[in-house]
CSV table of C-alpha atoms in Angstrom, one decimal:
chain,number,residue,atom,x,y,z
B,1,UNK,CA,4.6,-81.7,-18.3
B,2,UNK,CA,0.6,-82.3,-17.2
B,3,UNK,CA,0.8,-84.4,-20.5
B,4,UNK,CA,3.4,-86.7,-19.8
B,5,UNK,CA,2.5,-87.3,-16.1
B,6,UNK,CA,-1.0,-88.2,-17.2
B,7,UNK,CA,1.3,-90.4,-19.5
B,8,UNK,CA,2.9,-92.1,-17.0
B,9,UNK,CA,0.2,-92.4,-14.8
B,10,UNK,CA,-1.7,-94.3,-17.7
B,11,UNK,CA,0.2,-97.5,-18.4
B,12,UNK,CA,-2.4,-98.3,-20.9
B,13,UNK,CA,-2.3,-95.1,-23.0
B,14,UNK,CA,0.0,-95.7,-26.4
B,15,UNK,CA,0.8,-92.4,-27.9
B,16,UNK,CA,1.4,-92.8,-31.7
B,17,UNK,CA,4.9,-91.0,-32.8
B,18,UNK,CA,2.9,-87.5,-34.1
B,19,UNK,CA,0.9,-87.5,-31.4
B,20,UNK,CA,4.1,-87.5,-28.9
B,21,UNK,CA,6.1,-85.0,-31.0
B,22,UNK,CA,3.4,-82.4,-30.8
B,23,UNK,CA,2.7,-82.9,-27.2
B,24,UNK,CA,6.6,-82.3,-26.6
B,25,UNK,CA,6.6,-79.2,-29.1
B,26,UNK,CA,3.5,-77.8,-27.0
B,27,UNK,CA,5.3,-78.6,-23.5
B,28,UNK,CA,8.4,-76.8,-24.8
B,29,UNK,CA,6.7,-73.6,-26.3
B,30,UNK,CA,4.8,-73.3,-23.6
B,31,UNK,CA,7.0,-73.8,-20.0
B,32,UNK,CA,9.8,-72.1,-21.9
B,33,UNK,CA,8.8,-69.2,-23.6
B,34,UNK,CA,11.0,-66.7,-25.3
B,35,UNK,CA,14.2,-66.9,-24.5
B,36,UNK,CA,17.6,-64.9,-25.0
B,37,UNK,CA,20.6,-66.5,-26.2
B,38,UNK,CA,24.1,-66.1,-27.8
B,39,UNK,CA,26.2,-68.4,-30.4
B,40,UNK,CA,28.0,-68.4,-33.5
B,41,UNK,CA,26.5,-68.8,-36.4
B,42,UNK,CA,26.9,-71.9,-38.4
B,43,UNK,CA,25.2,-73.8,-41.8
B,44,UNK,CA,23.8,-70.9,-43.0
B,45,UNK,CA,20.8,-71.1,-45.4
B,46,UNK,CA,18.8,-68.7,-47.3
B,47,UNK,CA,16.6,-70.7,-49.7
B,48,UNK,CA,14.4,-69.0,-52.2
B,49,UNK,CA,11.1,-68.9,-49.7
B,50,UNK,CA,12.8,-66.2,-47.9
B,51,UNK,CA,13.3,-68.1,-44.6
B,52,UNK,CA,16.6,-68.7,-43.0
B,53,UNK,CA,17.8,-71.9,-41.7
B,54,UNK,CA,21.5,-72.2,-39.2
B,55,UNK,CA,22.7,-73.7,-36.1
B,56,UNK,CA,23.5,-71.8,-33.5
B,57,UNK,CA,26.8,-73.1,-31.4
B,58,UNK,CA,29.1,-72.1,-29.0
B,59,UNK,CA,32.2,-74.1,-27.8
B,60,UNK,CA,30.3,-77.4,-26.3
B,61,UNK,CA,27.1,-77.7,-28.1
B,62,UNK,CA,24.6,-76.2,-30.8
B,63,UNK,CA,21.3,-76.3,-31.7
B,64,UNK,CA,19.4,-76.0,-35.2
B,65,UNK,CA,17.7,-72.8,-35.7
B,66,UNK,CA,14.5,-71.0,-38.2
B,67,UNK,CA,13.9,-67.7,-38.8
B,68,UNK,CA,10.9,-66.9,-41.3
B,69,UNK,CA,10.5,-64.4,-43.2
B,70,UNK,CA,8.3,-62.5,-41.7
B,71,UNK,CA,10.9,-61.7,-39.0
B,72,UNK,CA,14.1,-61.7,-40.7
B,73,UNK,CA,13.3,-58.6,-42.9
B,74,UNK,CA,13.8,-56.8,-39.8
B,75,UNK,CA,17.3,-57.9,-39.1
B,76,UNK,CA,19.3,-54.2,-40.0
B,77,UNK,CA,22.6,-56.5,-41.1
B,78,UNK,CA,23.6,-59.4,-43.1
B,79,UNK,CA,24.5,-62.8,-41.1
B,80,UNK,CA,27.3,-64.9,-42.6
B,81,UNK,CA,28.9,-68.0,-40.7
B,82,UNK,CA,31.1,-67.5,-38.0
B,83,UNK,CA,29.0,-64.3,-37.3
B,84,UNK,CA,28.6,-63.8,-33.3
B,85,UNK,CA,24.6,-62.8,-32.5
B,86,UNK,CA,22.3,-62.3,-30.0
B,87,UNK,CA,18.8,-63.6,-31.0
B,88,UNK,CA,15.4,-63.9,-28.7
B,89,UNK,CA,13.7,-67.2,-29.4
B,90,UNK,CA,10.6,-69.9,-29.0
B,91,UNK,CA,12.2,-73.3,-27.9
B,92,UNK,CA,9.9,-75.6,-30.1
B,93,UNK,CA,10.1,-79.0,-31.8
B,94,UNK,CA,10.5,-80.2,-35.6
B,95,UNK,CA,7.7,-82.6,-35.4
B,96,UNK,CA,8.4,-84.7,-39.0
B,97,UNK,CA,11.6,-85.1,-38.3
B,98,UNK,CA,11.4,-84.9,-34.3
B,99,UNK,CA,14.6,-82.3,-34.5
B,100,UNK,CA,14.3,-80.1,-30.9
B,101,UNK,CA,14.7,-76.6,-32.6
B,102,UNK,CA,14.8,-72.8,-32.0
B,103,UNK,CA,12.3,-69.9,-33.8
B,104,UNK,CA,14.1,-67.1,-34.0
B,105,UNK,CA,11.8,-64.2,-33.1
B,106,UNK,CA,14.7,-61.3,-33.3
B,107,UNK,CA,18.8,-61.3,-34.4
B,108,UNK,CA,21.4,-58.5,-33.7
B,109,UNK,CA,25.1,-58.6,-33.5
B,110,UNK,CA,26.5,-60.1,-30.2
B,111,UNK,CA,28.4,-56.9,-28.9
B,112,UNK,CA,25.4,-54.7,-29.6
B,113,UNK,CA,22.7,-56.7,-28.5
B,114,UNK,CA,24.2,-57.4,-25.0
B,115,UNK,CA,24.6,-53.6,-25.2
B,116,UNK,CA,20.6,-53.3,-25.8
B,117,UNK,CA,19.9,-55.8,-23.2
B,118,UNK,CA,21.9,-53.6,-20.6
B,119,UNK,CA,20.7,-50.6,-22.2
B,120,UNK,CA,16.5,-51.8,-21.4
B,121,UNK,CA,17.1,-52.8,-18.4
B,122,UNK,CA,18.7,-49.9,-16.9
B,123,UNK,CA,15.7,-48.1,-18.5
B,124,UNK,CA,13.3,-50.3,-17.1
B,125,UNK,CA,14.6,-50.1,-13.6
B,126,UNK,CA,15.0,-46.4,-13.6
B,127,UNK,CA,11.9,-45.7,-14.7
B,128,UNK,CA,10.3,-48.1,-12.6
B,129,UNK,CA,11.8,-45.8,-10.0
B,130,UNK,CA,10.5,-42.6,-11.2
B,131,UNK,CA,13.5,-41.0,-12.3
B,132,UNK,CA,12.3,-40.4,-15.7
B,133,UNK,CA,9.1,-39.4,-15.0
B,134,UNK,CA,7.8,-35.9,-16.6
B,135,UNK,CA,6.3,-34.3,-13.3
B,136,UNK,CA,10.2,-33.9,-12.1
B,137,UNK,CA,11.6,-32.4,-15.2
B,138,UNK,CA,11.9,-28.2,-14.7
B,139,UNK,CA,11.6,-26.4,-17.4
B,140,UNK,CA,14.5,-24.4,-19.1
B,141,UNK,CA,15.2,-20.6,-18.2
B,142,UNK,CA,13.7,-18.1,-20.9
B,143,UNK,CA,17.0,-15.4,-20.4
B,144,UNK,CA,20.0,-17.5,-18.6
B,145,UNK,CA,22.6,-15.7,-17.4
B,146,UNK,CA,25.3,-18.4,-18.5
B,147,UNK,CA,25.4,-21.5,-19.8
B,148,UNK,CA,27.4,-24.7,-19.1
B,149,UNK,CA,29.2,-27.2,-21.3
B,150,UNK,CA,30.2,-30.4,-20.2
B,151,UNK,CA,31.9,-32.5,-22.8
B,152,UNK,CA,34.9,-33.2,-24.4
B,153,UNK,CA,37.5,-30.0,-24.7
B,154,UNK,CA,38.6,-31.5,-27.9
B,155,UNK,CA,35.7,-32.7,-29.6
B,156,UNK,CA,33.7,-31.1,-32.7
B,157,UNK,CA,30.4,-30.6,-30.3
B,158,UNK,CA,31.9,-27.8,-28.3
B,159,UNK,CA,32.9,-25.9,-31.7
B,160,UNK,CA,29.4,-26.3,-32.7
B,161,UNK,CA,27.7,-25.6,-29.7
B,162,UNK,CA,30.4,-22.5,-29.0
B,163,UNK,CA,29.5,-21.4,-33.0
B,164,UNK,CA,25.6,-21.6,-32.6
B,165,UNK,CA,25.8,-19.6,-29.0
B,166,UNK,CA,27.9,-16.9,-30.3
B,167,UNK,CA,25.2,-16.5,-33.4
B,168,UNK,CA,22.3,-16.4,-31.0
B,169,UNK,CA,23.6,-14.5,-28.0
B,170,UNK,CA,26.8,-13.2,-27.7
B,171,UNK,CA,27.3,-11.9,-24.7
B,172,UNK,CA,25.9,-14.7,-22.7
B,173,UNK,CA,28.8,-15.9,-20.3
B,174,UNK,CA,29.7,-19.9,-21.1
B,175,UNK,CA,31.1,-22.1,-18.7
B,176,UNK,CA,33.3,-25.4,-20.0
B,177,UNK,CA,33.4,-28.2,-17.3
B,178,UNK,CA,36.0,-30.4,-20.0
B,179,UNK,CA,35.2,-34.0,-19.6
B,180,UNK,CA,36.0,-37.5,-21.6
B,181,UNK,CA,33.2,-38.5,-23.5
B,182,UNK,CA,34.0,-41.9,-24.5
B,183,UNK,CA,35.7,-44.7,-22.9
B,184,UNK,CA,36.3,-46.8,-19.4
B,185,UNK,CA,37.1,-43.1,-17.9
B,186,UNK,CA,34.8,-40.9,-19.3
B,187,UNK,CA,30.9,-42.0,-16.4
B,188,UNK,CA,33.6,-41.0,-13.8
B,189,UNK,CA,34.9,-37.7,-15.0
B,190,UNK,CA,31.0,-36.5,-16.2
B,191,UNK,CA,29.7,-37.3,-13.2
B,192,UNK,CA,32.2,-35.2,-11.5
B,193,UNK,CA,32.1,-32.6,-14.0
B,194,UNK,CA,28.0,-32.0,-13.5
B,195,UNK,CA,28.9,-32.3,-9.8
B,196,UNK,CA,31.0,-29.1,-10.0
B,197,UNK,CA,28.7,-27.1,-12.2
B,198,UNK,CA,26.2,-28.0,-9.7
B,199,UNK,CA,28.7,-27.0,-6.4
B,200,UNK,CA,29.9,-23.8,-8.1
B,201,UNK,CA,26.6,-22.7,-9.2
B,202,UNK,CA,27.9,-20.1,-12.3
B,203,UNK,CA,25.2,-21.6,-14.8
B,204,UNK,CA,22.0,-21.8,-15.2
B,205,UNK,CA,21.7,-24.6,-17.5
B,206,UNK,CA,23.9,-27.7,-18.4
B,207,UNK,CA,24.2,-29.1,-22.0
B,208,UNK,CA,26.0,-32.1,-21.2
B,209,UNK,CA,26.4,-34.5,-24.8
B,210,UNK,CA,29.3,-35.2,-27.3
B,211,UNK,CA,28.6,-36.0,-31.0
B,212,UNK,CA,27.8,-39.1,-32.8
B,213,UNK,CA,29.3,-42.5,-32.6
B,214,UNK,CA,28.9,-46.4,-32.6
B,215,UNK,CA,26.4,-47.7,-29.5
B,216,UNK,CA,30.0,-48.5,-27.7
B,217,UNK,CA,31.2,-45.3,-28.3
B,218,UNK,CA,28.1,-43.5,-26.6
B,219,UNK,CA,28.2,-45.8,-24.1
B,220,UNK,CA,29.1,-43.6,-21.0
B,221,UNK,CA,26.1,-42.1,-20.9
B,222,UNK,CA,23.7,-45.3,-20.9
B,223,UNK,CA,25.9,-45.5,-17.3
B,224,UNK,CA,23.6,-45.7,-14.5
B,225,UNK,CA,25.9,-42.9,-12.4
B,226,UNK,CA,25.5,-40.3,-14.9
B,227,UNK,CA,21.9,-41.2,-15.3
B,228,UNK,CA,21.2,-40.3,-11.7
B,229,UNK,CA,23.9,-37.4,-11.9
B,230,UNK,CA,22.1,-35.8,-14.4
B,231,UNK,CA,18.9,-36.5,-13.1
B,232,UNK,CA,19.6,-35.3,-9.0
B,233,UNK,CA,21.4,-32.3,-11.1
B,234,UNK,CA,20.2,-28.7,-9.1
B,235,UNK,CA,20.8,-26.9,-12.4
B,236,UNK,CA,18.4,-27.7,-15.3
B,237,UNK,CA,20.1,-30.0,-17.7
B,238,UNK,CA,19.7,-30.4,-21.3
B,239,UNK,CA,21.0,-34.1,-22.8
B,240,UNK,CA,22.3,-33.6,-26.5
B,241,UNK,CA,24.0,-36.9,-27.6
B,242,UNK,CA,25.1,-38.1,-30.6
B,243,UNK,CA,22.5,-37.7,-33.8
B,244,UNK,CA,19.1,-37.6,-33.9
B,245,UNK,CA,18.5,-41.0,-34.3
B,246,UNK,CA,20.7,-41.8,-30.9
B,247,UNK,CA,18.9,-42.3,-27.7
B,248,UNK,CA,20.6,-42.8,-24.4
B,249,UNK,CA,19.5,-43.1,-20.8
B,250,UNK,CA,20.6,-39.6,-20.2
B,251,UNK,CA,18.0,-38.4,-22.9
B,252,UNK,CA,15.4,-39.7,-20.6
B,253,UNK,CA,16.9,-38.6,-17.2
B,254,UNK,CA,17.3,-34.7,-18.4
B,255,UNK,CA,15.3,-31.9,-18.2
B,256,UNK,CA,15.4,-32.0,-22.0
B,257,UNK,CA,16.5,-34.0,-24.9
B,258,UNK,CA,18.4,-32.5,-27.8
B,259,UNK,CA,19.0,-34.1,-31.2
B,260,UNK,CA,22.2,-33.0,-31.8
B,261,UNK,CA,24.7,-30.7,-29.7
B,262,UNK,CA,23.9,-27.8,-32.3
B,263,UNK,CA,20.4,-27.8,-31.5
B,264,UNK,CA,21.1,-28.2,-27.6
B,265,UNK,CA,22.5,-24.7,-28.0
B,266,UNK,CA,19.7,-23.5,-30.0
B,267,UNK,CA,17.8,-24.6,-27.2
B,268,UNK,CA,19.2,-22.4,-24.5
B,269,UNK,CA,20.4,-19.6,-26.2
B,270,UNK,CA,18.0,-16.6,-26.4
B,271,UNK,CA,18.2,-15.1,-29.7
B,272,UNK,CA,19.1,-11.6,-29.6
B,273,UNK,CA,17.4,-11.1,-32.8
B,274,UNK,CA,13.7,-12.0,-31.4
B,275,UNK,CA,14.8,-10.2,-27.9
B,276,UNK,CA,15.3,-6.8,-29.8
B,277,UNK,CA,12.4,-7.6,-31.8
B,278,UNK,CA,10.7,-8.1,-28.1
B,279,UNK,CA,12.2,-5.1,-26.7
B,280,UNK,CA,10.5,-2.7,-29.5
B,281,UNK,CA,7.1,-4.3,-29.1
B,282,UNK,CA,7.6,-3.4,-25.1
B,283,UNK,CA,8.6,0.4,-26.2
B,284,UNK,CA,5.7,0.3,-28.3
B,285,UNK,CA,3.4,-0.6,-25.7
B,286,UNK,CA,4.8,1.7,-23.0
B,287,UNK,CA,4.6,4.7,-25.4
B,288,UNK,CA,0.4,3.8,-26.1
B,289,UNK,CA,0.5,3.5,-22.5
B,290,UNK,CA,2.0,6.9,-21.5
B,291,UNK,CA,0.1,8.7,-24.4
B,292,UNK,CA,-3.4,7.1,-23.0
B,293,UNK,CA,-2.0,8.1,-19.4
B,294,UNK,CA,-1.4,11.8,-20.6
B,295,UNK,CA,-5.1,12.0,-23.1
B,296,UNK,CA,-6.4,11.0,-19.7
B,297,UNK,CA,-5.0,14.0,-17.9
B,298,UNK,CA,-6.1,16.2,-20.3
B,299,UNK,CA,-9.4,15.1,-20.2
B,300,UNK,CA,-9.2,15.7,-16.1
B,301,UNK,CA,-8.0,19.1,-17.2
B,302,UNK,CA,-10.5,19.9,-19.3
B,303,UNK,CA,-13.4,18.7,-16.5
B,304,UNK,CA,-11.8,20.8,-13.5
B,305,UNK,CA,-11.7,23.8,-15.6
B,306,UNK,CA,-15.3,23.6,-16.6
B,307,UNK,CA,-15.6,23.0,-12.8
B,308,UNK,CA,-13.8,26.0,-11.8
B,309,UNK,CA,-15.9,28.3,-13.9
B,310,UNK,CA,-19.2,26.9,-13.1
B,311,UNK,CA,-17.9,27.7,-9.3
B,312,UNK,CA,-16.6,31.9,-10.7
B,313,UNK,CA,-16.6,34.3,-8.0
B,314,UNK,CA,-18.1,36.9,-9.9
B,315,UNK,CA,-21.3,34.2,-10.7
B,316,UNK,CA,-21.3,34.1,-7.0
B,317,UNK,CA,-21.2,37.7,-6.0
B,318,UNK,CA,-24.1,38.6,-8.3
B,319,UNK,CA,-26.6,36.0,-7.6
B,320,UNK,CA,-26.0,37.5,-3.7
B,321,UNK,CA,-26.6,40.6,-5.2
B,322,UNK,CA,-29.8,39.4,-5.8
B,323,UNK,CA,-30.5,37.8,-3.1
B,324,UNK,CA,-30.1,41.1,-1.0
B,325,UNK,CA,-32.3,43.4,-3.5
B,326,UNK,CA,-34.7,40.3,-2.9
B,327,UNK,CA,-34.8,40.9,0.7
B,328,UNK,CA,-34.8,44.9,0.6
B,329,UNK,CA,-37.9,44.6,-1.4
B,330,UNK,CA,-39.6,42.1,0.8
B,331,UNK,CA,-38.7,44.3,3.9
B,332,UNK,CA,-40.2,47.4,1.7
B,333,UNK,CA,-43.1,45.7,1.1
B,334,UNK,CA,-43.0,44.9,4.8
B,335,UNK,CA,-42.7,48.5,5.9
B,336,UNK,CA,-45.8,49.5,3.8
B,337,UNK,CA,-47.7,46.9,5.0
B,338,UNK,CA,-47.5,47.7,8.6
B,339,UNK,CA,-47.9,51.6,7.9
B,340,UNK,CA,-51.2,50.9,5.8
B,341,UNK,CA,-52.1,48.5,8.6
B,342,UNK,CA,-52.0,51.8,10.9
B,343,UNK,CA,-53.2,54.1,9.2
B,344,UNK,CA,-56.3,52.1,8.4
B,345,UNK,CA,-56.9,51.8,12.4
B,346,UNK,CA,-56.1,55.0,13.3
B,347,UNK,CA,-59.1,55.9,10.7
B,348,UNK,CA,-61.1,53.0,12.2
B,349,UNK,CA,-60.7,54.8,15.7
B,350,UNK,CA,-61.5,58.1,14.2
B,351,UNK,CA,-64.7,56.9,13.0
B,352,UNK,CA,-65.9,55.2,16.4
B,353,UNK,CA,-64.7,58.2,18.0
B,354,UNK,CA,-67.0,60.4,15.9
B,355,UNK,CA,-69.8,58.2,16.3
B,356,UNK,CA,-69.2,58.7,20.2
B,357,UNK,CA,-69.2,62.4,20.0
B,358,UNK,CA,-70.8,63.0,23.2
B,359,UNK,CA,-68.8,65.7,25.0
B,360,UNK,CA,-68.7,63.3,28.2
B,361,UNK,CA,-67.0,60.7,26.1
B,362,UNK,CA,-65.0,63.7,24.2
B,363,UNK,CA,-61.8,63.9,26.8
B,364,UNK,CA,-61.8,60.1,27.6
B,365,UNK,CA,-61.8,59.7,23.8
B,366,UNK,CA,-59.0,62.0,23.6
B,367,UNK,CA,-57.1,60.2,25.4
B,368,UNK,CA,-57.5,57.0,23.9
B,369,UNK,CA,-57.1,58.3,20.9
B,370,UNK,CA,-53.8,59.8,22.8
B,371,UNK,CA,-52.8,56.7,24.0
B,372,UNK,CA,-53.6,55.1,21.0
B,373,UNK,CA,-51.6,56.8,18.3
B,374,UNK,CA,-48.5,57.1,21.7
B,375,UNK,CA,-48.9,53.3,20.9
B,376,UNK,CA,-49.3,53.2,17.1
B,377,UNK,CA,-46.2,55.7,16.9
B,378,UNK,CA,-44.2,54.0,19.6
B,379,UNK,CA,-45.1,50.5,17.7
B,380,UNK,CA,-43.9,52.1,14.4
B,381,UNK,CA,-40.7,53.4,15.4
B,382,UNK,CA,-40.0,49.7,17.2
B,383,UNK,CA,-40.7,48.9,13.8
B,384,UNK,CA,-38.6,51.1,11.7
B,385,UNK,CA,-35.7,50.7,14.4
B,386,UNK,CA,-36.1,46.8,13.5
B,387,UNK,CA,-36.3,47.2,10.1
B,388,UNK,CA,-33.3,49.6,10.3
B,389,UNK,CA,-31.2,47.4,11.9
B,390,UNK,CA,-32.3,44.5,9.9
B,391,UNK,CA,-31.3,46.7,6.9
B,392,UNK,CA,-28.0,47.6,8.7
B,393,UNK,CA,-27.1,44.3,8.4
B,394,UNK,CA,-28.0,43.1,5.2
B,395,UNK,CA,-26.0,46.3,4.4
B,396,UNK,CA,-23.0,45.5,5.9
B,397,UNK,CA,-23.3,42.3,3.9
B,398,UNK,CA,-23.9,43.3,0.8
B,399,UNK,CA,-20.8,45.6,1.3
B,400,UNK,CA,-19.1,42.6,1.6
B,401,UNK,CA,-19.8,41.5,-1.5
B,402,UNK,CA,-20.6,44.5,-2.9
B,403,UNK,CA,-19.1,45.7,-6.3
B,404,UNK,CA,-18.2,49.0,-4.2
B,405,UNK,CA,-15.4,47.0,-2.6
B,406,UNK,CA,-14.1,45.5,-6.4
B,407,UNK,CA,-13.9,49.7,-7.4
B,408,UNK,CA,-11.3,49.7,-4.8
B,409,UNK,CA,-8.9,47.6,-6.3
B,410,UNK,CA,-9.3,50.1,-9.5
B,411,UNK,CA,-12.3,48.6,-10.9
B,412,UNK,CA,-15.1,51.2,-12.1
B,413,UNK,CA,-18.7,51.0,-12.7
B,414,UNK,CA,-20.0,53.1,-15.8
B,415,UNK,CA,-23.7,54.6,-16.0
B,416,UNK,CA,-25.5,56.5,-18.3
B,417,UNK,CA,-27.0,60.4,-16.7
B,418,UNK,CA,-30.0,58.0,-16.2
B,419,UNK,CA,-28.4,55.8,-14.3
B,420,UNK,CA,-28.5,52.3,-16.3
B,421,UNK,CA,-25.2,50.4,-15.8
B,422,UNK,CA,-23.3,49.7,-18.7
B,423,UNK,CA,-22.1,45.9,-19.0
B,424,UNK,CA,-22.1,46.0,-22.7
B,425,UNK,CA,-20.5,48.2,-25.6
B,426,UNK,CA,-23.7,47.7,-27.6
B,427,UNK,CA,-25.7,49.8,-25.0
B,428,UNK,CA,-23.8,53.0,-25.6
B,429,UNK,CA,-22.2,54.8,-29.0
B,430,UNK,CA,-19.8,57.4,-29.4
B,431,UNK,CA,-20.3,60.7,-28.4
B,432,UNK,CA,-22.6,59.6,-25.8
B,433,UNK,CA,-21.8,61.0,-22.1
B,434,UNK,CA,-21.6,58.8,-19.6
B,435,UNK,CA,-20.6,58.6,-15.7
B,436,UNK,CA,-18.1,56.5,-14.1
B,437,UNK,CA,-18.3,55.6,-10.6
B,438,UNK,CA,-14.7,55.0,-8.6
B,439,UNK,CA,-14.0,54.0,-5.5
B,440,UNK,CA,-14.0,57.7,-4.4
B,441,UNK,CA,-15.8,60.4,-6.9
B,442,UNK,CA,-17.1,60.2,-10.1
B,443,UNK,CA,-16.0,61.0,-13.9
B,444,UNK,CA,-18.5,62.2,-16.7
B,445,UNK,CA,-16.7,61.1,-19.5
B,446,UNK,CA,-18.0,61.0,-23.4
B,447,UNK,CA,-17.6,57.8,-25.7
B,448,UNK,CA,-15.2,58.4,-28.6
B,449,UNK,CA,-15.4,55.4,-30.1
B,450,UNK,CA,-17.2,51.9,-29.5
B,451,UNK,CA,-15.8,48.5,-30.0
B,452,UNK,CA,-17.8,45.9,-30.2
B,453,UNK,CA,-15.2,43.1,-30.6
């Protein structure tokens, strides 16, 4: 348009007729764009080049049309006149003959492309809304407790999906919610039907799908209700649709997306095959886990018994034995010390008292020497009466522990006429007398026979 203003504006600029016709194709390409537009088809042409040349008319008007090759390979049918199509297209200009004319970027049949053009815009907007989006999708439960169906009672999906769930897991509960899968009826009544599933809450998971058909045929669930339905579902739902190759708005709004109805159910069903298989590898590891548990105990058995004999009684009892012939000798050795220590000044006393032998001296020396050994004896009978009761008591402890108190329970303690205690059938041999102490008497007895096993 800037070009033909400036046109007008200039009285004195003369445009030559090529000049003019590619300004118009440039003003028309650019303002208008791509555009979408239906028609018959009409004229048809497919010369040798490969490009295809047609009008495209309706009731009041048509238009001339190109596709080139390069994007006519991509049309899936074959156009013949009369043909109905939806094509996307530049508005441009012949410029030798000055012919206003369409490029055809894209062609598909009428009914289906309208179809496609619903079909990405629904997407578009959904998506655009976050209904599609990944972070809202939960994922599916490992071991459901029952399963739900929604589809048609009567179709060949719910034999397959019934077929593959009965393989996998049979004795998972299913739930049908029956529903019309194709037709003016069928966004109303699977929309309801996900609705109860959801209300009753019996399931776990939904499969909601039907099997293949045309793009009209699958149509219900490109519906913008069951999109949402599906989608606001409080029960995980799996979409399973047609074949493979079909995708529908509901594939994008579920949990999951299925390629078939078969598969759905392959899907959701836990195979009882691998859960067995799961269930021995949990025995397995329960049993190495009890068996460590119980090696462990042992090993806490074997440690406390160690303990227990490290800690014997009779160990104990003999190292106090010890301990108290210990202290009898040191209070021995005591005894003798302190009588040598008297003795030795009673002699030192005798001596000074010879040395003063002076009658005068004589009587008080005598009594001194009275006095003195009063004292000495009187300091060694303290002595002894400490020592006594010193011994009294270690005495009454050692009886405590004292073997004499095991010999009456029935134990015995044997001797030789010397007196050595036997603790060993290697000290004796047979014919040998010996003595055995009891808890009241003794027995001379003679060895018949030694055993030293």
């Amino acid at each position: 348009m800037n070009q033909l203003n400036q046109s007008s504006q200039n009285k004195q600029q003369i445009f030559t007729v090529t000049r003019l016709n590619s300004a118009v194709r440039m003003i028309l390409e650019q303002d208008l764009g791509l555009v979408w537009l239906t028609g018959e088809l009409s004229n048809l042409a497919m010369p040798s080049s490969g490009h295809w040349y047609f009008s495209l008319k309706d009731m009041s008007a048509q238009v001339r049309c190109a596709m080139f090759k390069g994007n006519n390979r991509r049309v899936p049918f074959r156009p013949q006149d009369g043909m109905q199509v939806l094509v996307q297209a530049r508005v441009s200009l012949y410029e030798p003959r000055g012919d206003y004319q369409l490029i055809i970027e894209s062609m598909q049949p009428a009914g289906d492309g309208m179809l496609a053009l619903r079909f990405e815009e629904l997407k578009r907007r959904l998506g655009a809304e976050g209904l599609f989006d990944e972070g809202r999708k939960r994922p599916l439960p490992r071991e459901p407790r029952a399963v739900g169906l929604v589809t048609s009672a009567t179709g060949a999906a719910l034999y397959d999906m019934l077929t593959v769930l009965g393989r996998r897991a049979p004795d998972l509960p299913v739930f049908i919610y029956p529903t019309q899968v194709q037709g003016s009826a069928a966004t109303a009544q699977i929309v309801a039907a996900i609705a109860l599933a959801n209300r009753r809450a019996e399931v776990d998971v939904l499969i909601v799908g039907r099997g293949g058909g045309s793009l009209e045929d699958l149509w219900c669930f490109n519906e913008e209700a069951v999109a949402r339905a599906i989608a606001h579902s409080t029960i995980p739902v799996v979409s399973a649709v047609g074949h493979e190759v079909d995708v529908t708005i509901s594939d994008f709004a579920a949990d999951l997306r299925a390629p078939t109805p078969s598969a759905a159910a392959e899907l959701v069903a836990p195979d009882s095959s691998a859960r067995a298989q799961r269930l021995v590898h949990l025995h397995q590891r329960l049993t190495q886990a009890m068996t460590r548990h119980q090696t462990a105990a042992r090993h806490g058995f074997v440690l406390l018994q160690k303990r227990l004999e490290h800690q014997d009684p009779k160990r104990r009892l003999e190292q106090q034995s010890q301990r108290l012939d210990e202290l009898d000798r040191r209070l021995q050795q005591l005894l003798a010390s302190r009588l040598h220590l008297g003795e030795r000044r009673l002699a030192s006393l005798e001596l000074r008292l010879q040395a003063q032998s002076p009658e005068k001296h004589l009587a008080a020396g005598k009594r001194r020497h009275q006095l003195a050994e009063e004292r000495l004896h009187a300091l060694i009978a303290r002595r002894r009466d400490l020592a006594s009761h010193r011994l009294a008591m270690l005495s009454a402890r050692l009886d405590g522990v004292s073997p004499l108190a095991t010999l009456g329970r029935g134990y015995a303690i044997v001797r030789t006429p010397s007196g050595e205690v036997i603790s060993r059938a290697g000290q004796v041999s047979a014919g040998q007398p010996l003595v055995t102490t009891l808890a009241e008497g003794h027995l001379r007895v003679r060895v018949e026979e030694v055993d030293n096993g």
